[in-house]
DNA sequence: GGGTAGTGATTGATCAATAAATAAATTAAA
DNA sequence: TTTAATTTATTTATTGATCAATCACTACCC
């Protein structure tokens, strides 16, 4: 049922040292997205990696820190994706949408993770998501301004709102909730 | 610290029978909004009502059912608020926004509850929030159509997107995230 | 023989949920 | 109209599970 993720073939005698931290994060994203932060157990994450449950705590101080790390990773991927975006003013929004849509296809679990995090009341997690939202907003604004857009503030806000509705639509499994703009130009 | 909510003054000999179910729901909204569904304990809810913890389970089958009830209550309040909305096509959106903004002021905890619920992976809760979203979307659409609006589908979608961003802005305590439309017409 | 990578066994808290008992109120009987 | 019976409201005490986190140990490599 739960497939291990660390299926690494050592080439002859050369031992491939996989990064345990990365492996754990990779598994954690999946487990957290499926069961939610609180229902997910460190044992499930460990099982998916193929290590013992206590070993998680050799690498992450506690469960919260593990979740924070997965969340930060998710936000970093978003900002990294947006960093390269560049287009003339009349195309920049569609370009940004395109980039984000691809991200949602390739890393749906990270999107789910973020929607989860919106509702978590633990302060450490709230801080991460606040910072993440700030970073994305600022970055998108910078992109829109650079493209020479008319009303960047309003456009950024609209972009964030529709992006959020996209996330929620996906997390809830309600495709009918997706923003209607996106249907056709 | 945690103030009891059932401070009811019986008028002379006339005994005012307060509805325990309602009292519990009232307390639950507060406790859930503050700590989140999973961290909130039934003991905290009970303490706030001024009853014993096990008594909660005489009225609600389990914790999940209690949460579902609070969530349904929150959604009902939203739909009830929108039910009466009516205005000409060029004012209907602002009217809907006005109504929703008042709701956010009077019942912020119910909004927080909904944002929380977006990320919860338990199937019973997901169903409630899916239905709630469907109900609101449909109702807003009906209002917009009745007002004789040009592109109701797109407008409803935009309304939902900005509404969600509002909710998130509130839940995260990030006023700067609020939709920029709302600043001025 | 010390460092790195890892495991098995265990514990200590936390809570939802149950069960058994009690008090209070309401109805019925005498 | 007092009292007995019965139902309703509520509590105390307890349990049973679940898990994050710790500790003490092993195996391997340089």
Tab-separated table of C-alpha atoms (C1' of nucleotides) in Angstrom:
chain	number	residue	atom	x	y	z
A	1	UNK	CA	0.000	0.000	0.000
A	2	UNK	CA	2.358	2.753	1.172
A	3	UNK	CA	5.185	2.580	-1.325
A	4	UNK	CA	8.690	3.359	-0.211
A	5	UNK	CA	10.287	6.331	-1.874
A	6	UNK	CA	13.942	5.587	-1.417
A	7	UNK	CA	14.279	2.933	-4.091
A	8	UNK	CA	17.879	3.763	-4.925
A	9	UNK	CA	20.003	1.405	-6.957
A	10	UNK	CA	23.645	1.578	-5.831
A	11	UNK	CA	25.730	1.328	-9.018
A	12	UNK	CA	28.135	-1.580	-8.398
A	13	UNK	CA	30.238	-0.805	-5.303
A	14	UNK	CA	29.646	2.944	-5.448
A	15	UNK	CA	27.292	3.788	-2.644
A	16	UNK	CA	24.830	6.510	-3.534
A	17	UNK	CA	24.264	8.540	-0.387
A	18	UNK	CA	20.775	9.928	-0.716
A	19	UNK	CA	19.903	12.949	1.336
A	20	UNK	CA	17.761	11.663	4.165
A	21	UNK	CA	16.409	15.119	4.889
A	22	UNK	CA	15.175	15.467	1.321
A	23	UNK	CA	13.681	11.981	1.356
A	24	UNK	CA	11.797	12.696	4.531
A	25	UNK	CA	10.473	15.992	3.197
A	26	UNK	CA	9.367	14.270	0.012
A	27	UNK	CA	7.431	11.680	2.014
A	28	UNK	CA	6.102	14.217	4.494
A	29	UNK	CA	4.493	16.327	1.777
A	30	UNK	CA	2.533	13.302	0.607
A	31	UNK	CA	1.500	12.111	4.063
A	32	UNK	CA	0.569	15.568	5.323
A	33	UNK	CA	-1.412	16.340	2.185
A	34	UNK	CA	-3.330	13.098	2.432
A	35	UNK	CA	-4.165	13.049	6.149
A	36	UNK	CA	-3.622	16.604	7.290
A	37	UNK	CA	-0.954	17.844	9.688
A	38	UNK	CA	-2.612	16.610	12.860
A	39	UNK	CA	-3.812	13.209	11.696
A	40	UNK	CA	-0.610	12.414	9.869
A	41	UNK	CA	1.849	10.538	12.058
A	42	UNK	CA	5.613	10.576	12.000
A	43	UNK	CA	5.408	6.789	11.757
A	44	UNK	CA	3.605	7.088	8.431
A	45	UNK	CA	6.261	9.421	7.108
A	46	UNK	CA	9.011	7.105	8.314
A	47	UNK	CA	7.343	4.069	6.769
A	48	UNK	CA	7.121	5.827	3.419
A	49	UNK	CA	10.827	6.640	3.510
A	50	UNK	CA	11.678	3.168	4.761
A	51	UNK	CA	13.315	4.238	8.003
A	52	UNK	CA	12.382	3.917	11.659
A	53	UNK	CA	10.055	6.450	13.240
A	54	UNK	CA	12.556	7.764	15.822
A	55	UNK	CA	15.056	8.537	13.103
A	56	UNK	CA	12.869	11.377	11.925
A	57	UNK	CA	13.720	13.130	15.177
A	58	UNK	CA	17.436	12.846	14.531
A	59	UNK	CA	16.910	15.123	11.555
A	60	UNK	CA	13.967	17.295	12.613
A	61	UNK	CA	13.597	18.574	16.152
A	62	UNK	CA	9.905	17.801	16.246
A	63	UNK	CA	6.846	17.270	14.102
A	64	UNK	CA	6.098	20.954	13.805
A	65	UNK	CA	9.555	21.678	12.470
A	66	UNK	CA	9.091	18.937	9.903
A	67	UNK	CA	5.843	20.499	8.772
A	68	UNK	CA	7.358	23.964	8.668
A	69	UNK	CA	10.190	22.657	6.505
A	70	UNK	CA	7.768	21.074	4.014
A	71	UNK	CA	5.752	24.255	3.934
A	72	UNK	CA	8.763	26.457	3.345
A	73	UNK	CA	9.838	24.123	0.564
A	74	UNK	CA	6.438	24.534	-1.058
A	75	UNK	CA	6.611	28.318	-0.881
A	76	UNK	CA	10.141	28.344	-2.219
A	77	UNK	CA	9.028	26.363	-5.241
A	78	UNK	CA	6.325	28.901	-5.974
A	79	UNK	CA	8.587	31.912	-5.698
A	80	UNK	CA	11.270	30.133	-7.750
A	81	UNK	CA	8.689	29.442	-10.440
A	82	UNK	CA	7.605	33.069	-10.602
A	83	UNK	CA	11.144	34.470	-10.530
A	84	UNK	CA	11.755	33.857	-14.229
A	85	UNK	CA	8.413	35.161	-15.480
A	86	UNK	CA	8.636	38.008	-17.971
A	87	UNK	CA	6.286	39.231	-20.698
A	88	UNK	CA	4.753	42.414	-22.117
A	89	UNK	CA	2.041	44.098	-20.076
A	90	UNK	CA	-0.841	42.674	-22.112
A	91	UNK	CA	0.365	39.072	-21.640
A	92	UNK	CA	1.985	39.056	-18.218
A	93	UNK	CA	-1.106	37.906	-16.334
A	94	UNK	CA	-1.688	34.969	-18.631
A	95	UNK	CA	1.946	34.071	-18.415
A	96	UNK	CA	1.793	34.094	-14.606
A	97	UNK	CA	-1.350	31.981	-14.715
A	98	UNK	CA	0.307	29.517	-17.055
A	99	UNK	CA	3.296	29.157	-14.742
A	100	UNK	CA	1.103	28.679	-11.698
A	101	UNK	CA	-1.117	26.158	-13.424
A	102	UNK	CA	1.862	24.064	-14.357
A	103	UNK	CA	3.014	24.167	-10.754
A	104	UNK	CA	-0.376	22.960	-9.588
A	105	UNK	CA	-0.141	20.024	-11.943
A	106	UNK	CA	3.373	19.034	-11.003
A	107	UNK	CA	3.093	19.620	-7.237
A	108	UNK	CA	-0.539	19.366	-6.181
A	109	UNK	CA	0.359	18.135	-2.712
A	110	UNK	CA	2.285	21.285	-1.946
A	111	UNK	CA	-0.776	23.330	-2.850
A	112	UNK	CA	-2.942	21.204	-0.586
A	113	UNK	CA	-0.396	21.696	2.163
A	114	UNK	CA	-0.712	25.448	1.900
A	115	UNK	CA	-4.474	25.423	2.080
A	116	UNK	CA	-4.183	23.263	5.179
A	117	UNK	CA	-1.712	25.648	6.698
A	118	UNK	CA	-4.096	28.589	6.245
A	119	UNK	CA	-6.262	27.194	9.008
A	120	UNK	CA	-3.628	25.976	11.443
A	121	UNK	CA	-3.484	28.106	14.573
A	122	UNK	CA	0.045	27.233	15.776
A	123	UNK	CA	2.087	30.388	15.773
A	124	UNK	CA	5.246	28.999	14.173
A	125	UNK	CA	3.247	27.717	11.223
A	126	UNK	CA	1.219	30.911	10.922
A	127	UNK	CA	4.403	32.919	10.661
A	128	UNK	CA	5.674	30.777	7.812
A	129	UNK	CA	2.475	31.093	5.844
A	130	UNK	CA	2.247	34.830	6.457
A	131	UNK	CA	5.784	35.288	5.188
A	132	UNK	CA	5.072	33.031	2.232
A	133	UNK	CA	2.025	35.055	1.258
A	134	UNK	CA	3.959	38.290	1.598
A	135	UNK	CA	6.814	36.958	-0.550
A	136	UNK	CA	4.515	35.801	-3.333
A	137	UNK	CA	2.483	38.997	-3.329
A	138	UNK	CA	5.593	41.127	-3.485
A	139	UNK	CA	7.164	39.035	-6.211
A	140	UNK	CA	4.054	39.050	-8.380
A	141	UNK	CA	3.782	42.781	-7.938
A	142	UNK	CA	7.361	43.265	-8.967
A	143	UNK	CA	6.731	41.158	-12.089
A	144	UNK	CA	3.606	43.102	-12.976
A	145	UNK	CA	5.312	46.440	-12.436
A	146	UNK	CA	8.324	45.397	-14.494
A	147	UNK	CA	5.972	44.434	-17.323
A	148	UNK	CA	4.666	48.002	-17.225
A	149	UNK	CA	1.174	47.113	-16.175
A	150	UNK	CA	-1.535	49.784	-15.678
A	151	UNK	CA	-2.889	49.117	-12.159
A	152	UNK	CA	-0.477	46.620	-10.659
A	153	UNK	CA	-1.869	46.769	-7.099
A	154	UNK	CA	-5.375	45.795	-8.160
A	155	UNK	CA	-4.130	43.213	-10.645
A	156	UNK	CA	-1.905	41.556	-8.073
A	157	UNK	CA	-4.803	41.399	-5.668
A	158	UNK	CA	-7.047	39.853	-8.314
A	159	UNK	CA	-4.335	37.390	-9.216
A	160	UNK	CA	-3.931	36.324	-5.582
A	161	UNK	CA	-7.671	36.015	-5.087
A	162	UNK	CA	-8.122	33.808	-8.126
A	163	UNK	CA	-5.035	31.826	-7.253
A	164	UNK	CA	-6.464	31.120	-3.825
A	165	UNK	CA	-9.788	30.058	-5.283
A	166	UNK	CA	-7.844	27.702	-7.557
A	167	UNK	CA	-6.031	26.210	-4.573
A	168	UNK	CA	-9.255	25.738	-2.682
A	169	UNK	CA	-11.020	24.278	-5.687
A	170	UNK	CA	-8.249	21.721	-5.962
A	171	UNK	CA	-8.014	20.946	-2.272
A	172	UNK	CA	-11.751	20.396	-1.984
A	173	UNK	CA	-11.916	18.461	-5.233
A	174	UNK	CA	-14.439	20.962	-6.625
A	175	UNK	CA	-13.399	21.768	-10.214
A	176	UNK	CA	-16.611	23.751	-10.681
A	177	UNK	CA	-15.248	26.296	-8.198
A	178	UNK	CA	-12.298	27.231	-10.407
A	179	UNK	CA	-12.254	30.885	-11.514
A	180	UNK	CA	-14.314	31.394	-14.645
A	181	UNK	CA	-11.782	33.740	-16.244
A	182	UNK	CA	-9.580	30.817	-16.987
A	183	UNK	CA	-12.101	29.112	-19.239
A	184	UNK	CA	-11.226	31.308	-22.200
A	185	UNK	CA	-9.274	34.526	-22.730
B	1	UNK	CA	-9.642	33.678	32.178
B	2	UNK	CA	-12.097	31.590	30.190
B	3	UNK	CA	-15.383	33.308	30.844
B	4	UNK	CA	-18.524	31.270	31.097
B	5	UNK	CA	-21.168	32.017	28.524
B	6	UNK	CA	-24.317	30.839	30.243
B	7	UNK	CA	-24.789	33.809	32.520
B	8	UNK	CA	-28.549	33.754	32.495
B	9	UNK	CA	-30.598	35.763	34.940
B	10	UNK	CA	-33.798	33.894	35.832
B	11	UNK	CA	-36.504	36.568	36.170
B	12	UNK	CA	-38.009	36.038	39.647
B	13	UNK	CA	-39.554	32.567	39.793
B	14	UNK	CA	-39.755	32.178	36.019
B	15	UNK	CA	-36.990	29.793	35.049
B	16	UNK	CA	-35.367	30.577	31.726
B	17	UNK	CA	-34.454	27.251	30.166
B	18	UNK	CA	-31.427	27.915	28.001
B	19	UNK	CA	-30.789	25.521	25.182
B	20	UNK	CA	-27.708	23.545	26.090
B	21	UNK	CA	-27.101	22.581	22.486
B	22	UNK	CA	-27.010	26.246	21.476
B	23	UNK	CA	-24.776	27.129	24.404
B	24	UNK	CA	-22.313	24.435	23.453
B	25	UNK	CA	-22.259	25.512	19.825
B	26	UNK	CA	-21.681	29.107	20.878
B	27	UNK	CA	-18.706	28.087	22.993
B	28	UNK	CA	-17.408	25.631	20.426
B	29	UNK	CA	-17.159	28.279	17.710
B	30	UNK	CA	-14.932	30.345	19.957
B	31	UNK	CA	-12.734	27.488	21.131
B	32	UNK	CA	-12.354	25.962	17.671
B	33	UNK	CA	-11.571	29.331	16.095
B	34	UNK	CA	-8.924	30.056	18.693
B	35	UNK	CA	-7.109	26.719	18.856
B	36	UNK	CA	-8.174	24.913	15.695
B	37	UNK	CA	-10.284	21.787	15.453
B	38	UNK	CA	-7.571	19.343	16.470
B	39	UNK	CA	-5.952	21.278	19.290
B	40	UNK	CA	-9.237	22.403	20.770
B	41	UNK	CA	-10.452	20.006	23.457
B	42	UNK	CA	-13.967	19.135	24.434
B	43	UNK	CA	-12.938	20.030	27.984
B	44	UNK	CA	-12.250	23.611	26.905
B	45	UNK	CA	-15.659	23.856	25.298
B	46	UNK	CA	-17.305	22.406	28.392
B	47	UNK	CA	-15.442	24.779	30.677
B	48	UNK	CA	-16.596	27.748	28.644
B	49	UNK	CA	-20.212	26.620	28.893
B	50	UNK	CA	-19.808	25.792	32.566
B	51	UNK	CA	-20.673	22.114	32.297
B	52	UNK	CA	-18.702	18.916	32.648
B	53	UNK	CA	-16.718	17.568	29.711
B	54	UNK	CA	-18.624	14.285	29.325
B	55	UNK	CA	-21.924	16.119	29.085
B	56	UNK	CA	-20.917	17.340	25.644
B	57	UNK	CA	-21.243	13.746	24.481
B	58	UNK	CA	-24.788	13.472	25.731
B	59	UNK	CA	-25.704	16.115	23.184
B	60	UNK	CA	-23.215	15.482	20.371
B	61	UNK	CA	-22.234	11.975	19.336
B	62	UNK	CA	-18.586	12.892	19.079
B	63	UNK	CA	-16.180	15.758	18.557
B	64	UNK	CA	-16.457	15.636	14.796
B	65	UNK	CA	-20.229	15.964	14.941
B	66	UNK	CA	-19.834	18.977	17.195
B	67	UNK	CA	-17.507	20.605	14.712
B	68	UNK	CA	-19.789	19.771	11.803
B	69	UNK	CA	-22.692	21.372	13.639
B	70	UNK	CA	-20.754	24.585	14.262
B	71	UNK	CA	-19.664	24.645	10.641
B	72	UNK	CA	-23.168	24.132	9.311
B	73	UNK	CA	-24.354	26.884	11.596
B	74	UNK	CA	-21.748	29.212	10.122
B	75	UNK	CA	-22.768	28.397	6.554
B	76	UNK	CA	-26.435	28.810	7.374
B	77	UNK	CA	-25.755	32.273	8.691
B	78	UNK	CA	-24.034	33.240	5.449
B	79	UNK	CA	-26.798	31.957	3.202
B	80	UNK	CA	-29.418	33.524	5.446
B	81	UNK	CA	-27.609	36.864	5.171
B	82	UNK	CA	-27.511	36.701	1.382
B	83	UNK	CA	-31.113	35.548	1.016
B	84	UNK	CA	-32.558	39.018	1.411
B	85	UNK	CA	-30.100	40.843	-0.857
B	86	UNK	CA	-31.662	42.729	-3.727
B	87	UNK	CA	-30.518	45.723	-5.795
B	88	UNK	CA	-30.253	46.938	-9.390
B	89	UNK	CA	-27.578	45.362	-11.571
B	90	UNK	CA	-25.118	48.234	-11.151
B	91	UNK	CA	-25.240	48.069	-7.360
B	92	UNK	CA	-25.788	44.407	-6.577
B	93	UNK	CA	-22.112	43.533	-6.164
B	94	UNK	CA	-21.503	46.363	-3.706
B	95	UNK	CA	-24.620	45.404	-1.837
B	96	UNK	CA	-23.437	41.793	-1.569
B	97	UNK	CA	-20.031	42.977	-0.407
B	98	UNK	CA	-21.635	45.219	2.209
B	99	UNK	CA	-23.686	42.332	3.567
B	100	UNK	CA	-20.691	40.014	3.713
B	101	UNK	CA	-18.494	42.610	5.355
B	102	UNK	CA	-21.020	43.113	8.085
B	103	UNK	CA	-21.137	39.367	8.639
B	104	UNK	CA	-17.362	39.268	8.981
B	105	UNK	CA	-17.528	41.932	11.636
B	106	UNK	CA	-20.303	40.348	13.644
B	107	UNK	CA	-19.151	36.710	13.343
B	108	UNK	CA	-15.416	36.629	12.689
B	109	UNK	CA	-14.995	33.287	14.419
B	110	UNK	CA	-17.341	31.586	12.015
B	111	UNK	CA	-15.236	32.861	9.124
B	112	UNK	CA	-12.077	31.553	10.767
B	113	UNK	CA	-13.822	28.231	11.245
B	114	UNK	CA	-14.492	27.954	7.555
B	115	UNK	CA	-10.940	28.699	6.554
B	116	UNK	CA	-9.842	26.025	8.977
B	117	UNK	CA	-12.294	23.569	7.524
B	118	UNK	CA	-10.912	24.106	4.016
B	119	UNK	CA	-7.803	22.208	4.995
B	120	UNK	CA	-9.276	19.435	7.108
B	121	UNK	CA	-9.066	16.081	5.398
B	122	UNK	CA	-11.807	14.201	7.309
B	123	UNK	CA	-14.469	13.202	4.831
B	124	UNK	CA	-17.508	14.203	6.891
B	125	UNK	CA	-16.165	17.712	7.297
B	126	UNK	CA	-15.118	17.982	3.654
B	127	UNK	CA	-18.646	17.150	2.586
B	128	UNK	CA	-20.101	19.894	4.732
B	129	UNK	CA	-17.738	22.510	3.377
B	130	UNK	CA	-18.255	21.376	-0.220
B	131	UNK	CA	-22.008	21.680	0.193
B	132	UNK	CA	-21.610	25.032	1.899
B	133	UNK	CA	-19.523	26.386	-0.966
B	134	UNK	CA	-22.015	25.077	-3.502
B	135	UNK	CA	-24.939	26.654	-1.642
B	136	UNK	CA	-23.286	30.050	-1.405
B	137	UNK	CA	-22.164	30.036	-5.036
B	138	UNK	CA	-25.610	29.092	-6.243
B	139	UNK	CA	-27.335	31.655	-4.056
B	140	UNK	CA	-25.031	34.492	-5.117
B	141	UNK	CA	-25.520	33.525	-8.732
B	142	UNK	CA	-29.280	33.591	-8.323
B	143	UNK	CA	-29.036	37.041	-6.743
B	144	UNK	CA	-26.835	38.355	-9.541
B	145	UNK	CA	-29.079	36.876	-12.229
B	146	UNK	CA	-32.200	38.296	-10.594
B	147	UNK	CA	-30.558	41.711	-10.569
B	148	UNK	CA	-30.161	41.390	-14.336
B	149	UNK	CA	-26.399	41.365	-14.339
B	150	UNK	CA	-24.375	41.103	-17.569
B	151	UNK	CA	-22.006	38.174	-16.975
B	152	UNK	CA	-23.234	36.546	-13.798
B	153	UNK	CA	-21.003	33.449	-14.003
B	154	UNK	CA	-17.802	35.468	-14.134
B	155	UNK	CA	-19.018	37.962	-11.550
B	156	UNK	CA	-19.980	35.224	-9.117
B	157	UNK	CA	-16.592	33.629	-9.536
B	158	UNK	CA	-14.850	36.949	-8.922
B	159	UNK	CA	-17.027	37.544	-5.889
B	160	UNK	CA	-16.168	34.144	-4.438
B	161	UNK	CA	-12.461	34.627	-5.121
B	162	UNK	CA	-12.347	38.006	-3.404
B	163	UNK	CA	-14.509	36.729	-0.580
B	164	UNK	CA	-12.075	33.907	0.022
B	165	UNK	CA	-9.122	36.281	-0.004
B	166	UNK	CA	-10.981	38.347	2.584
B	167	UNK	CA	-11.497	35.301	4.771
B	168	UNK	CA	-7.861	34.340	4.510
B	169	UNK	CA	-6.695	37.869	5.162
B	170	UNK	CA	-8.742	37.878	8.341
B	171	UNK	CA	-7.759	34.415	9.479
B	172	UNK	CA	-4.060	35.120	9.008
B	173	UNK	CA	-4.335	38.574	10.515
B	174	UNK	CA	-2.964	40.130	7.315
B	175	UNK	CA	-5.102	43.177	6.505
B	176	UNK	CA	-2.714	44.086	3.680
B	177	UNK	CA	-3.913	40.966	1.845
B	178	UNK	CA	-7.486	42.224	1.553
B	179	UNK	CA	-8.724	42.686	-2.042
B	180	UNK	CA	-7.773	46.100	-3.378
B	181	UNK	CA	-11.123	46.637	-5.078
B	182	UNK	CA	-12.693	47.304	-1.735
B	183	UNK	CA	-10.544	50.344	-1.004
B	184	UNK	CA	-12.637	52.583	-3.240
B	185	UNK	CA	-15.260	52.038	-5.966
C	1	DG	C1'	38.208	3.945	19.360
C	2	DG	C1'	35.493	7.624	17.859
C	3	DG	C1'	32.217	9.268	14.659
C	4	DT	C1'	28.226	8.514	11.801
C	5	DA	C1'	23.837	6.207	10.641
C	6	DG	C1'	20.481	3.843	12.347
C	7	DT	C1'	17.023	0.725	15.322
C	8	DG	C1'	13.970	-1.372	19.214
C	9	DA	C1'	11.749	-0.616	23.140
C	10	DT	C1'	9.537	2.394	25.975
C	11	DT	C1'	7.289	6.319	28.114
C	12	DG	C1'	4.647	10.050	29.265
C	13	DA	C1'	0.918	13.048	27.939
C	14	DT	C1'	-3.026	14.003	26.125
C	15	DC	C1'	-7.900	13.346	25.238
C	16	DA	C1'	-12.132	11.463	23.376
C	17	DA	C1'	-15.374	8.663	24.953
C	18	DT	C1'	-17.823	5.432	28.343
C	19	DA	C1'	-19.925	3.908	32.445
C	20	DA	C1'	-21.795	4.323	36.703
C	21	DA	C1'	-23.639	7.250	40.044
C	22	DT	C1'	-26.320	11.371	41.744
C	23	DA	C1'	-29.293	15.230	41.877
C	24	DA	C1'	-33.164	17.667	40.336
C	25	DA	C1'	-37.492	18.046	38.366
C	26	DT	C1'	-41.827	16.203	36.853
C	27	DT	C1'	-45.561	13.267	37.038
C	28	DA	C1'	-48.618	9.996	39.256
C	29	DA	C1'	-50.707	7.871	43.173
C	30	DA	C1'	-52.677	7.762	47.704
D	1	DT	C1'	-51.269	17.536	49.253
D	2	DT	C1'	-47.796	14.862	50.691
D	3	DT	C1'	-45.267	11.079	48.839
D	4	DA	C1'	-43.653	7.644	45.747
D	5	DA	C1'	-42.137	6.650	41.058
D	6	DT	C1'	-40.034	8.015	36.971
D	7	DT	C1'	-37.755	10.696	33.847
D	8	DT	C1'	-34.375	14.208	32.745
D	9	DA	C1'	-30.110	16.656	33.584
D	10	DT	C1'	-25.683	16.365	34.984
D	11	DT	C1'	-21.307	14.778	37.367
D	12	DT	C1'	-17.171	11.940	38.937
D	13	DA	C1'	-14.162	8.712	37.864
D	14	DT	C1'	-12.003	5.925	34.564
D	15	DT	C1'	-10.324	3.854	30.425
D	16	DG	C1'	-8.367	2.917	26.187
D	17	DA	C1'	-5.880	4.624	22.246
D	18	DT	C1'	-2.905	7.190	20.072
D	19	DC	C1'	1.574	9.294	19.272
D	20	DA	C1'	5.486	12.399	19.721
D	21	DA	C1'	9.578	12.116	21.694
D	22	DT	C1'	13.509	9.961	24.433
D	23	DC	C1'	16.926	6.591	25.589
D	24	DA	C1'	19.883	3.153	25.306
D	25	DC	C1'	21.792	0.181	22.205
D	26	DT	C1'	24.139	-1.822	17.628
D	27	DA	C1'	26.737	-1.910	13.331
D	28	DC	C1'	29.687	-0.098	10.279
D	29	DC	C1'	33.443	2.809	8.527
D	30	DC	C1'	37.754	5.355	8.805
